[in-house]
PDB file of C-alpha atoms in Angstrom:
ATOM      1  CA  UNK U   1      -0.005  -0.007  -0.002  1.00 85.00           C
ATOM      2  CA  UNK U   2       1.312   3.425  -0.867  1.00 88.00           C
ATOM      3  CA  UNK U   3       0.390   7.038  -1.457  1.00 88.00           C
ATOM      4  CA  UNK U   4       1.434   9.522  -4.103  1.00 90.00           C
ATOM      5  CA  UNK U   5       2.633  12.888  -2.855  1.00 90.00           C
ATOM      6  CA  UNK U   6       4.762  15.799  -3.963  1.00 93.00           C
ATOM      7  CA  UNK U   7       7.884  17.092  -2.241  1.00 93.00           C
ATOM      8  CA  UNK U   8       9.278  20.631  -2.509  1.00 93.00           C
ATOM      9  CA  UNK U   9      12.155  21.957  -0.444  1.00 91.00           C
ATOM     10  CA  UNK U  10      12.303  18.675   1.464  1.00 87.00           C
ATOM     11  CA  UNK U  11       8.681  18.912   2.655  1.00 90.00           C
ATOM     12  CA  UNK U  12       5.439  17.299   1.451  1.00 91.00           C
ATOM     13  CA  UNK U  13       3.194  19.771  -0.406  1.00 91.00           C
ATOM     14  CA  UNK U  14      -0.512  20.325   0.140  1.00 85.00           C
ATOM     15  CA  UNK U  15      -3.094  18.687  -2.126  1.00 80.00           C
ATOM     16  CA  UNK U  16      -3.754  21.668  -4.437  1.00 81.00           C
ATOM     17  CA  UNK U  17      -0.007  22.075  -5.027  1.00 88.00           C
ATOM     18  CA  UNK U  18       0.346  18.321  -5.661  1.00 88.00           C
ATOM     19  CA  UNK U  19      -2.452  18.444  -8.245  1.00 86.00           C
ATOM     20  CA  UNK U  20      -0.851  21.467  -9.933  1.00 88.00           C
ATOM     21  CA  UNK U  21       2.551  19.751 -10.129  1.00 90.00           C
ATOM     22  CA  UNK U  22       0.983  16.587 -11.515  1.00 87.00           C
ATOM     23  CA  UNK U  23      -1.554  18.011 -13.981  1.00 87.00           C
ATOM     24  CA  UNK U  24      -0.555  21.616 -14.650  1.00 85.00           C
ATOM     25  CA  UNK U  25       3.193  21.995 -14.399  1.00 87.00           C
ATOM     26  CA  UNK U  26       3.832  18.299 -15.056  1.00 89.00           C
ATOM     27  CA  UNK U  27       6.823  18.565 -12.722  1.00 89.00           C
ATOM     28  CA  UNK U  28       7.178  14.830 -12.201  1.00 92.00           C
ATOM     29  CA  UNK U  29      10.575  15.167 -10.495  1.00 93.00           C
ATOM     30  CA  UNK U  30       8.708  16.362  -7.398  1.00 94.00           C
ATOM     31  CA  UNK U  31       6.268  13.429  -7.377  1.00 95.00           C
ATOM     32  CA  UNK U  32       7.042  10.630  -4.904  1.00 94.00           C
ATOM     33  CA  UNK U  33       5.503   7.398  -3.717  1.00 94.00           C
ATOM     34  CA  UNK U  34       5.483   6.671   0.011  1.00 92.00           C
ATOM     35  CA  UNK U  35       5.024   2.961   0.801  1.00 92.00           C
ATOM     36  CA  UNK U  36       3.339   2.258   4.134  1.00 86.00           C
ATOM     37  CA  UNK U  37       2.485  -1.457   4.003  1.00 86.00           C
ATOM     38  CA  UNK U  38       3.310  -4.712   2.233  1.00 86.00           C
ATOM     39  CA  UNK U  39       0.335  -6.987   1.712  1.00 86.00           C
ATOM     40  CA  UNK U  40       1.576  -9.792  -0.512  1.00 87.00           C
ATOM     41  CA  UNK U  41       4.724 -11.026  -2.259  1.00 84.00           C
ATOM     42  CA  UNK U  42       4.196 -13.388  -5.206  1.00 87.00           C
ATOM     43  CA  UNK U  43       0.965 -14.612  -3.604  1.00 88.00           C
ATOM     44  CA  UNK U  44       2.560 -15.035  -0.152  1.00 87.00           C
ATOM     45  CA  UNK U  45       1.001 -12.978   2.634  1.00 85.00           C
ATOM     46  CA  UNK U  46       3.790 -12.231   5.127  1.00 81.00           C
ATOM     47  CA  UNK U  47       2.975 -13.339   8.663  1.00 80.00           C
ATOM     48  CA  UNK U  48       6.065 -11.616  10.016  1.00 77.00           C
ATOM     49  CA  UNK U  49       5.675  -8.573  12.288  1.00 76.00           C
ATOM     50  CA  UNK U  50       4.782  -5.286  10.631  1.00 75.00           C
ATOM     51  CA  UNK U  51       8.256  -3.810  11.112  1.00 78.00           C
ATOM     52  CA  UNK U  52       9.813  -6.678   9.168  1.00 84.00           C
ATOM     53  CA  UNK U  53       7.625  -5.909   6.144  1.00 87.00           C
ATOM     54  CA  UNK U  54       8.738  -2.281   5.988  1.00 90.00           C
ATOM     55  CA  UNK U  55      12.375  -3.183   6.577  1.00 90.00           C
ATOM     56  CA  UNK U  56      12.105  -5.642   3.653  1.00 89.00           C
ATOM     57  CA  UNK U  57      10.601  -2.969   1.369  1.00 93.00           C
ATOM     58  CA  UNK U  58      13.342  -0.532   2.423  1.00 94.00           C
ATOM     59  CA  UNK U  59      15.944  -3.061   1.217  1.00 94.00           C
ATOM     60  CA  UNK U  60      14.138  -3.422  -2.127  1.00 94.00           C
ATOM     61  CA  UNK U  61      13.950   0.360  -2.601  1.00 95.00           C
ATOM     62  CA  UNK U  62      17.531   1.168  -1.576  1.00 94.00           C
ATOM     63  CA  UNK U  63      18.852   3.795  -3.984  1.00 94.00           C
ATOM     64  CA  UNK U  64      15.432   4.840  -5.321  1.00 94.00           C
ATOM     65  CA  UNK U  65      14.990   8.588  -5.535  1.00 91.00           C
ATOM     66  CA  UNK U  66      11.209   8.937  -5.858  1.00 94.00           C
ATOM     67  CA  UNK U  67       9.933   5.861  -3.992  1.00 95.00           C
ATOM     68  CA  UNK U  68      10.532   5.367  -0.300  1.00 93.00           C
ATOM     69  CA  UNK U  69       9.023   3.765   2.773  1.00 93.00           C
ATOM     70  CA  UNK U  70       7.035   6.331   4.721  1.00 91.00           C
ATOM     71  CA  UNK U  71       8.608   7.214   8.078  1.00 92.00           C
ATOM     72  CA  UNK U  72       7.575   4.770  10.789  1.00 91.00           C
ATOM     73  CA  UNK U  73       8.358   3.626  14.321  1.00 92.00           C
ATOM     74  CA  UNK U  74       7.533   0.648  16.493  1.00 89.00           C
ATOM     75  CA  UNK U  75       6.731   2.606  19.667  1.00 92.00           C
ATOM     76  CA  UNK U  76       6.760   1.179  23.144  1.00 92.00           C
ATOM     77  CA  UNK U  77       5.198   4.230  24.841  1.00 95.00           C
ATOM     78  CA  UNK U  78       2.649   6.931  24.057  1.00 94.00           C
ATOM     79  CA  UNK U  79       5.487   9.438  24.547  1.00 97.00           C
ATOM     80  CA  UNK U  80       7.284   7.935  21.520  1.00 96.00           C
ATOM     81  CA  UNK U  81       4.101   8.343  19.428  1.00 95.00           C
ATOM     82  CA  UNK U  82       3.741  11.972  20.543  1.00 96.00           C
ATOM     83  CA  UNK U  83       7.380  12.705  19.664  1.00 97.00           C
ATOM     84  CA  UNK U  84       6.947  11.022  16.267  1.00 97.00           C
ATOM     85  CA  UNK U  85       3.829  13.167  15.649  1.00 97.00           C
ATOM     86  CA  UNK U  86       5.688  16.356  16.591  1.00 97.00           C
ATOM     87  CA  UNK U  87       8.614  15.519  14.321  1.00 96.00           C
ATOM     88  CA  UNK U  88       6.844  14.215  11.212  1.00 94.00           C
ATOM     89  CA  UNK U  89       3.470  15.960  11.253  1.00 94.00           C
ATOM     90  CA  UNK U  90       4.040  19.253  13.074  1.00 94.00           C
ATOM     91  CA  UNK U  91       7.660  19.968  12.064  1.00 94.00           C
ATOM     92  CA  UNK U  92       8.126  18.210   8.701  1.00 92.00           C
ATOM     93  CA  UNK U  93       4.589  18.728   7.382  1.00 89.00           C
ATOM     94  CA  UNK U  94       3.390  15.176   6.824  1.00 89.00           C
ATOM     95  CA  UNK U  95      -0.372  14.686   6.499  1.00 87.00           C
ATOM     96  CA  UNK U  96      -0.843  12.470   9.550  1.00 91.00           C
ATOM     97  CA  UNK U  97      -0.116   9.027  10.943  1.00 91.00           C
ATOM     98  CA  UNK U  98      -1.274   5.505  10.177  1.00 87.00           C
ATOM     99  CA  UNK U  99      -1.523   3.675  13.478  1.00 88.00           C
ATOM    100  CA  UNK U 100      -1.828  -0.092  13.805  1.00 83.00           C
ATOM    101  CA  UNK U 101      -2.997  -1.896  16.893  1.00 81.00           C
ATOM    102  CA  UNK U 102      -3.177  -5.615  16.215  1.00 77.00           C
ATOM    103  CA  UNK U 103      -5.523  -6.087  13.249  1.00 77.00           C
ATOM    104  CA  UNK U 104      -6.931  -2.553  13.531  1.00 85.00           C
ATOM    105  CA  UNK U 105      -5.628   0.349  11.428  1.00 84.00           C
ATOM    106  CA  UNK U 106      -6.387   4.020  12.035  1.00 87.00           C
ATOM    107  CA  UNK U 107      -5.463   7.196  10.171  1.00 87.00           C
ATOM    108  CA  UNK U 108      -4.872  10.129  12.514  1.00 92.00           C
ATOM    109  CA  UNK U 109      -4.661  13.628  11.051  1.00 91.00           C
ATOM    110  CA  UNK U 110      -4.613  17.124  12.511  1.00 91.00           C
ATOM    111  CA  UNK U 111      -8.024  18.666  12.963  1.00 87.00           C
ATOM    112  CA  UNK U 112      -8.497  21.700  10.731  1.00 80.00           C
ATOM    113  CA  UNK U 113     -11.313  24.136  10.209  1.00 83.00           C
ATOM    114  CA  UNK U 114     -11.915  25.905   6.919  1.00 82.00           C
ATOM    115  CA  UNK U 115     -14.589  28.207   5.574  1.00 86.00           C
ATOM    116  CA  UNK U 116     -15.781  26.707   2.302  1.00 89.00           C
ATOM    117  CA  UNK U 117     -17.990  28.001  -0.463  1.00 90.00           C
ATOM    118  CA  UNK U 118     -20.882  25.953  -1.856  1.00 90.00           C
ATOM    119  CA  UNK U 119     -20.299  25.754  -5.603  1.00 91.00           C
ATOM    120  CA  UNK U 120     -22.923  23.212  -6.572  1.00 86.00           C
ATOM    121  CA  UNK U 121     -25.600  20.715  -5.742  1.00 80.00           C
ATOM    122  CA  UNK U 122     -24.916  17.111  -6.640  1.00 73.00           C
ATOM    123  CA  UNK U 123     -27.659  15.801  -8.905  1.00 71.00           C
ATOM    124  CA  UNK U 124     -26.353  12.244  -9.104  1.00 68.00           C
ATOM    125  CA  UNK U 125     -24.880   9.749  -6.676  1.00 64.00           C
ATOM    126  CA  UNK U 126     -21.226   8.665  -6.847  1.00 63.00           C
ATOM    127  CA  UNK U 127     -22.280   5.839  -9.228  1.00 69.00           C
ATOM    128  CA  UNK U 128     -24.097   8.279 -11.562  1.00 69.00           C
ATOM    129  CA  UNK U 129     -27.696   7.522 -10.608  1.00 72.00           C
ATOM    130  CA  UNK U 130     -30.071  10.494 -10.190  1.00 70.00           C
ATOM    131  CA  UNK U 131     -30.700  11.445  -6.562  1.00 67.00           C
ATOM    132  CA  UNK U 132     -34.360  10.881  -5.726  1.00 69.00           C
ATOM    133  CA  UNK U 133     -34.374  13.506  -2.981  1.00 66.00           C
ATOM    134  CA  UNK U 134     -33.368  16.231  -5.448  1.00 62.00           C
ATOM    135  CA  UNK U 135     -36.477  15.519  -7.544  1.00 63.00           C
ATOM    136  CA  UNK U 136     -38.483  16.039  -4.339  1.00 68.00           C
ATOM    137  CA  UNK U 137     -36.863  19.432  -3.744  1.00 68.00           C
ATOM    138  CA  UNK U 138     -34.371  18.215  -1.118  1.00 67.00           C
ATOM    139  CA  UNK U 139     -30.589  18.548  -1.276  1.00 71.00           C
ATOM    140  CA  UNK U 140     -28.601  15.637   0.136  1.00 71.00           C
ATOM    141  CA  UNK U 141     -25.156  16.375  -1.245  1.00 78.00           C
ATOM    142  CA  UNK U 142     -23.304  19.605  -1.989  1.00 85.00           C
ATOM    143  CA  UNK U 143     -19.989  20.401  -3.660  1.00 87.00           C
ATOM    144  CA  UNK U 144     -17.588  22.608  -1.667  1.00 91.00           C
ATOM    145  CA  UNK U 145     -14.568  24.670  -2.699  1.00 92.00           C
ATOM    146  CA  UNK U 146     -11.983  27.056  -1.283  1.00 90.00           C
ATOM    147  CA  UNK U 147     -11.641  30.519  -2.803  1.00 88.00           C
ATOM    148  CA  UNK U 148      -8.103  31.670  -3.595  1.00 86.00           C
ATOM    149  CA  UNK U 149      -6.977  35.284  -3.297  1.00 88.00           C
ATOM    150  CA  UNK U 150      -7.405  35.773  -7.056  1.00 91.00           C
ATOM    151  CA  UNK U 151     -11.074  34.732  -6.819  1.00 88.00           C
ATOM    152  CA  UNK U 152     -10.626  31.324  -8.441  1.00 89.00           C
ATOM    153  CA  UNK U 153     -11.861  28.171  -6.711  1.00 90.00           C
ATOM    154  CA  UNK U 154     -10.139  24.965  -5.696  1.00 89.00           C
ATOM    155  CA  UNK U 155     -12.678  22.161  -5.398  1.00 88.00           C
ATOM    156  CA  UNK U 156     -12.447  20.698  -1.932  1.00 85.00           C
ATOM    157  CA  UNK U 157     -14.980  17.873  -1.592  1.00 83.00           C
ATOM    158  CA  UNK U 158     -18.538  16.674  -1.655  1.00 81.00           C
ATOM    159  CA  UNK U 159     -20.411  16.932   1.626  1.00 80.00           C
ATOM    160  CA  UNK U 160     -22.988  14.238   2.272  1.00 71.00           C
ATOM    161  CA  UNK U 161     -23.458  14.407   6.030  1.00 61.00           C
ATOM    162  CA  UNK U 162     -25.020  16.939   8.331  1.00 55.00           C
ATOM    163  CA  UNK U 163     -27.414  18.266   5.691  1.00 59.00           C
ATOM    164  CA  UNK U 164     -30.840  18.564   7.242  1.00 55.00           C
ATOM    165  CA  UNK U 165     -34.103  19.557   5.577  1.00 54.00           C
ATOM    166  CA  UNK U 166     -33.725  23.012   7.132  1.00 56.00           C
ATOM    167  CA  UNK U 167     -30.306  23.499   5.505  1.00 51.00           C
ATOM    168  CA  UNK U 168     -31.153  21.744   2.200  1.00 46.00           C
TER     169      UNK U 168
END
C-alpha cells in the first residue's frame, strides 16, 4: 500500500499544489511514492511482524529517488508516538499518521477548520444515478470549494453528512 505525494524543499506539499505539479506543471521530479504497508509477495501474505515488512521494502527500494518507505516507528510508549507526531506531522509537514494496533488500522490527522464556499448541488450519486431527494426538492449532497486570493476556486470535496431539511 502506498500514497502519491509531492515534495518541494524537502517537505510534502498540500493537495492543491500536488495536483498542480501533476496536472498543470507536469513537474514529475517532485512526485514521490510513500510505501506504508506490504500486503503480498508473489501470492505469499507475510505473517512476520509489521516492522519486518517495511524493513524488507526498504531493502528493495535502496537507492530509489522517488519511492521510499514512509517514516515509521515501532513505539513502546505513548510518549514515543507523541514525539513522532511532533517531528513528522508538526515539524516536517506530513499529512498524519497511520496507526496499527493488532488487526486494527487508524489514520490520525490534525483537525483543521476551513470556511468553504458551496459551488454546486450534486444531482447524481457517486455511481451516476439520479438522486431521488433532489427531484423532491431536497438537497442531500453539496460540492464545496476554497476561494483563492485571485477569486478562483479549488474544489475541496462533496459533503454528504449533516445536511438537514432546514439546511437543504
